[in-house]
Short mmCIF file of C-alpha atoms in Angstrom, two decimals:
data_model
loop_
_atom_site.label_atom_id
_atom_site.label_comp_id
_atom_site.label_asym_id
_atom_site.label_seq_id
_atom_site.Cartn_x
_atom_site.Cartn_y
_atom_site.Cartn_z
CA UNK A 4 -0.03 -0.08 -0.07
CA UNK A 5 1.35 3.32 -0.93
CA UNK A 6 1.35 6.41 1.38
CA UNK A 7 -1.51 7.79 -0.68
CA UNK A 8 -3.70 4.66 -0.44
CA UNK A 9 -2.81 4.48 3.28
CA UNK A 10 -3.78 7.85 4.08
CA UNK A 11 -7.04 7.64 2.00
CA UNK A 12 -7.92 4.50 3.95
CA UNK A 13 -7.14 6.51 7.30
CA UNK A 14 -9.37 9.37 6.07
CA UNK A 15 -12.18 6.89 5.46
CA UNK A 16 -12.20 5.74 9.03
CA UNK A 17 -11.86 9.29 10.31
CA UNK A 18 -14.73 10.63 8.28
CA UNK A 19 -16.78 7.53 9.30
CA UNK A 20 -16.46 8.46 13.01
CA UNK A 21 -17.02 12.13 12.38
CA UNK A 22 -20.15 11.30 10.23
CA UNK A 23 -21.74 9.30 13.03
CA UNK A 24 -20.85 11.94 15.56
CA UNK A 25 -22.43 14.60 13.46
CA UNK A 26 -25.60 12.63 13.23
CA UNK A 27 -25.86 11.93 16.98
CA UNK A 28 -25.26 15.56 17.86
CA UNK A 29 -27.77 16.72 15.64
CA UNK A 30 -30.45 14.46 16.83
CA UNK A 31 -29.74 15.18 20.47
CA UNK A 32 -32.03 18.23 21.01
CA UNK A 33 -34.93 16.63 19.02
CA UNK A 34 -34.57 13.40 21.20
CA UNK A 35 -34.62 15.59 24.51
CA UNK A 36 -37.65 17.61 23.48
CA UNK A 37 -39.44 14.57 22.34
CA UNK A 38 -38.76 12.65 25.56
CA UNK A 39 -39.59 15.64 27.93
CA UNK A 40 -42.47 17.19 26.16
CA UNK A 41 -43.84 14.37 24.00
CA UNK A 42 -43.55 16.59 20.67
CA UNK A 43 -41.00 17.21 18.10
CA UNK A 44 -42.42 20.13 16.11
CA UNK A 45 -41.68 22.82 18.77
CA UNK A 46 -38.40 22.64 20.61
CA UNK A 47 -37.50 25.06 23.38
CA UNK A 48 -33.94 24.30 23.34
CA UNK A 49 -33.14 25.09 19.79
CA UNK A 50 -34.48 25.24 16.19
CA UNK A 51 -31.25 25.46 14.16
CA UNK A 52 -31.10 21.47 14.39
CA UNK A 53 -34.12 21.60 11.93
CA UNK A 54 -31.61 22.68 9.25
CA UNK A 55 -29.84 19.34 9.75
CA UNK A 56 -26.27 20.50 9.99
CA UNK A 57 -25.14 17.21 11.33
CA UNK A 58 -27.56 15.00 9.59
CA UNK A 59 -27.11 16.55 6.13
CA UNK A 60 -24.07 18.53 6.15
CA UNK A 61 -21.67 16.58 8.26
CA UNK A 62 -23.48 13.28 7.55
CA UNK A 63 -25.04 12.42 4.13
CA UNK A 64 -22.74 14.72 2.26
CA UNK A 65 -19.91 12.94 3.65
CA UNK A 66 -20.95 9.43 2.88
CA UNK A 67 -19.60 9.32 -0.91
CA UNK A 68 -16.13 10.21 0.09
CA UNK A 69 -16.29 7.94 3.19
CA UNK A 70 -17.39 5.05 1.18
CA UNK A 71 -14.88 5.75 -1.51
CA UNK A 72 -11.90 6.24 0.99
CA UNK A 73 -12.79 3.03 3.05
CA UNK A 74 -12.50 0.80 -0.29
CA UNK A 75 -8.82 1.53 -0.16
CA UNK A 76 -8.59 -1.20 2.66
CA UNK A 77 -10.21 -3.82 0.45
CA UNK A 78 -8.16 -3.47 -2.71
CA UNK A 79 -11.22 -2.03 -4.74
CA UNK A 80 -11.86 1.03 -6.70
CA UNK A 81 -9.91 3.45 -4.73
CA UNK A 82 -6.73 1.62 -5.67
CA UNK A 83 -6.33 3.03 -9.19
CA UNK A 84 -5.90 6.36 -10.69
CA UNK A 85 -9.65 6.86 -11.57
CA UNK A 86 -10.56 5.84 -7.77
CA UNK A 87 -8.23 8.33 -6.42
CA UNK A 88 -9.62 10.97 -8.63
CA UNK A 89 -13.18 10.19 -7.50
CA UNK A 90 -12.13 10.15 -3.85
CA UNK A 91 -10.99 13.85 -4.43
CA UNK A 92 -13.99 14.69 -6.28
CA UNK A 93 -16.42 13.25 -3.53
CA UNK A 94 -14.30 15.06 -0.84
CA UNK A 95 -15.35 18.35 -2.37
CA UNK A 96 -18.86 17.39 -1.65
CA UNK A 97 -17.55 16.66 2.08
CA UNK A 98 -16.12 20.04 2.27
CA UNK A 99 -19.17 21.88 1.19
CA UNK A 100 -21.35 19.90 3.57
CA UNK A 101 -18.89 20.51 6.42
CA UNK A 102 -18.89 24.17 5.73
CA UNK A 103 -22.63 24.21 5.76
CA UNK A 104 -22.40 22.44 9.30
CA UNK A 105 -20.07 25.00 10.53
CA UNK A 106 -22.10 28.03 9.32
CA UNK A 107 -25.35 26.73 10.91
CA UNK A 108 -23.50 25.88 14.22
CA UNK A 109 -21.96 29.49 14.22
CA UNK A 110 -25.22 31.04 13.75
CA UNK A 111 -26.77 28.74 16.59
CA UNK A 112 -24.04 29.58 18.97
CA UNK A 113 -24.49 33.27 18.19
CA UNK A 114 -28.29 33.19 18.79
CA UNK A 115 -28.53 30.91 21.73
CA UNK A 116 -31.46 28.66 22.71
CA UNK A 117 -34.90 29.79 21.93
CA UNK A 118 -35.72 30.70 25.58
CA UNK A 119 -33.02 33.12 25.45
CA UNK A 120 -34.60 35.23 23.04
CA UNK A 121 -37.08 37.92 23.63
CA UNK A 122 -39.71 36.17 21.42
CA UNK A 123 -39.71 33.06 23.72
CA UNK A 124 -40.06 29.72 21.65
CA UNK A 125 -40.77 31.61 18.55
CA UNK A 126 -38.94 30.35 15.35
CA UNK A 127 -38.39 34.04 14.09
CA UNK A 128 -34.73 33.85 15.20
CA UNK A 129 -34.02 30.63 13.31
CA UNK A 130 -33.64 32.14 9.89
CA UNK A 131 -30.31 31.18 8.22
CA UNK A 132 -28.89 32.78 5.33
CA UNK A 133 -25.27 33.78 4.05
CA UNK A 134 -26.39 37.58 4.67
CA UNK A 135 -26.78 36.55 8.44
CA UNK A 136 -23.30 35.11 8.32
CA UNK A 137 -21.60 38.01 6.70
CA UNK A 138 -23.28 40.59 9.16
CA UNK A 139 -21.64 38.75 12.09
CA UNK A 140 -18.81 40.67 13.89
CA UNK A 141 -16.10 39.36 16.06
CA UNK A 142 -17.54 41.03 19.13
CA UNK A 143 -20.72 39.22 18.56
CA UNK A 144 -19.17 36.11 19.87
CA UNK A 145 -19.31 37.02 23.49
CA UNK A 146 -21.71 34.07 24.24
CA UNK A 147 -23.47 36.08 27.01
CA UNK A 148 -26.58 33.92 26.86
CA UNK A 149 -24.33 31.05 28.09
CA UNK A 150 -22.33 32.84 30.60
CA UNK A 151 -24.74 35.10 32.31
CA UNK A 152 -26.48 33.87 35.42
CA UNK A 153 -29.63 34.06 33.37
CA UNK A 154 -30.39 34.24 29.76
CA UNK A 155 -34.31 34.87 30.05
CA UNK A 156 -34.92 38.46 28.90
CA UNK A 157 -37.01 40.36 31.32
CA UNK A 158 -40.50 41.52 30.44
CA UNK A 159 -40.41 44.21 27.93
CA UNK A 160 -36.81 43.70 27.01
CA UNK A 161 -36.30 43.40 23.17
CA UNK A 162 -32.59 42.91 23.16
CA UNK A 163 -31.31 40.91 26.31
CA UNK A 164 -27.77 40.50 24.92
CA UNK A 165 -27.09 44.31 25.13
CA UNK A 166 -26.91 44.26 28.70
CA UNK A 167 -23.49 44.53 30.35
CA UNK A 168 -22.12 41.52 31.60
CA UNK A 169 -21.28 41.47 35.40
CA UNK A 170 -18.29 39.86 36.91
CA UNK A 171 -20.64 37.17 38.58
CA UNK A 172 -22.08 36.49 35.04
CA UNK A 173 -18.95 34.78 33.67
CA UNK A 174 -18.97 31.88 36.22
CA UNK A 175 -19.59 29.26 33.89
CA UNK A 176 -19.25 26.71 36.65
CA UNK A 177 -22.74 27.79 37.82
CA UNK A 178 -24.20 26.24 35.11
CA UNK A 179 -25.72 22.76 35.84
CA UNK A 180 -28.88 20.85 35.49
CA UNK A 181 -30.66 22.55 38.50
CA UNK A 182 -33.08 24.31 36.19
CA UNK A 183 -34.66 23.89 32.91
CA UNK A 184 -33.14 27.16 31.62
CA UNK A 185 -29.56 25.94 32.55
CA UNK A 186 -30.16 22.53 30.86
CA UNK A 187 -31.38 24.13 27.72
CA UNK A 188 -28.28 26.28 27.69
CA UNK A 189 -25.97 23.51 28.24
CA UNK A 190 -27.48 21.19 25.55
CA UNK A 191 -27.47 24.03 22.97
CA UNK A 192 -24.07 24.93 23.81
CA UNK A 193 -22.77 21.37 23.80
CA UNK A 194 -24.44 20.22 20.57
CA UNK A 195 -23.45 22.93 18.33
CA UNK A 196 -20.00 23.48 19.59
CA UNK A 197 -19.56 19.83 18.95
CA UNK A 198 -21.04 20.29 15.34
CA UNK A 199 -18.75 23.15 14.76
CA UNK A 200 -15.66 21.00 15.74
CA UNK A 201 -17.09 18.09 13.64
CA UNK A 202 -17.29 20.53 10.66
CA UNK A 203 -13.93 21.95 11.15
CA UNK A 204 -12.44 18.38 11.26
CA UNK A 205 -14.27 17.15 8.28
CA UNK A 206 -12.96 20.17 6.15
CA UNK A 207 -9.46 19.33 7.22
CA UNK A 208 -9.97 15.64 6.29
CA UNK A 209 -11.61 16.51 3.08
CA UNK A 210 -8.93 19.10 1.95
CA UNK A 211 -6.23 16.51 2.62
CA UNK A 212 -8.03 13.81 0.61
CA UNK A 213 -8.38 16.24 -2.13
CA UNK A 214 -4.60 16.72 -2.32
CA UNK A 215 -3.83 13.09 -1.62
CA UNK A 216 -6.42 11.99 -4.33
CA UNK A 217 -4.94 14.30 -6.80
CA UNK A 218 -1.37 13.04 -6.05
CA UNK A 219 -2.57 9.38 -6.32
CA UNK A 220 -4.03 10.34 -9.70
CA UNK A 221 -1.04 11.98 -11.16
CA UNK A 222 1.75 9.57 -9.51
CA UNK A 223 -0.42 6.36 -9.68
CA UNK A 224 -0.79 3.60 -6.88
CA UNK A 225 1.21 0.72 -6.25
CA UNK A 226 1.58 -1.70 -9.28
CA UNK A 227 0.45 -4.85 -7.44
CA UNK A 228 -2.63 -3.03 -6.45
CA UNK A 229 -3.29 -1.84 -9.85
CA UNK A 230 -2.93 -5.26 -11.30
CA UNK A 231 -5.50 -6.66 -8.72
CA UNK A 232 -8.14 -4.28 -9.64
#
């Protein structure tokens, strides 16, 4: 096995793990809401999971590249020039899906859980577009909805995140499952931070496979493998 084939095989296994992790993380808010409230259409934890960043972005869109890369272990289609080229082509789809997962996760971390918004459980803040992403500024990533003692806006407040953060508000250690609000904040933060990391790793593995695939296409694979296929 050449270094190109070996890295392709390793990439396939890594993408498989990330794919499954993305699906599980995406399903967590849906499962929690279904178990606690016996409904799946309205979720007080979040609404960005309905864009399926982990199931579609980091999941389904990574399946072609994962399948193609894993065949390198079995002396199949990835062990010739055409197979290596296809692995690079499918990795482009993986990168696009991973970027989609990352953008949704960033927007979700910026907005926070539904109960932290002034509109309550309304899905008005769940709109996702490239314009929303382009309007994000570095100072917006203060995560006040997570670090404040409470993220629930007071009556009549339209923009709770504009309040100054007190010193006691940054005590993240005070967050635990002692209240429904804290539970929703922890689940939302954990899920979308995890999806963001999954997306970043998939982008890195996808880009590396694009490079390795083109190298394998240009330089060829091992002669013994090429004769077998």
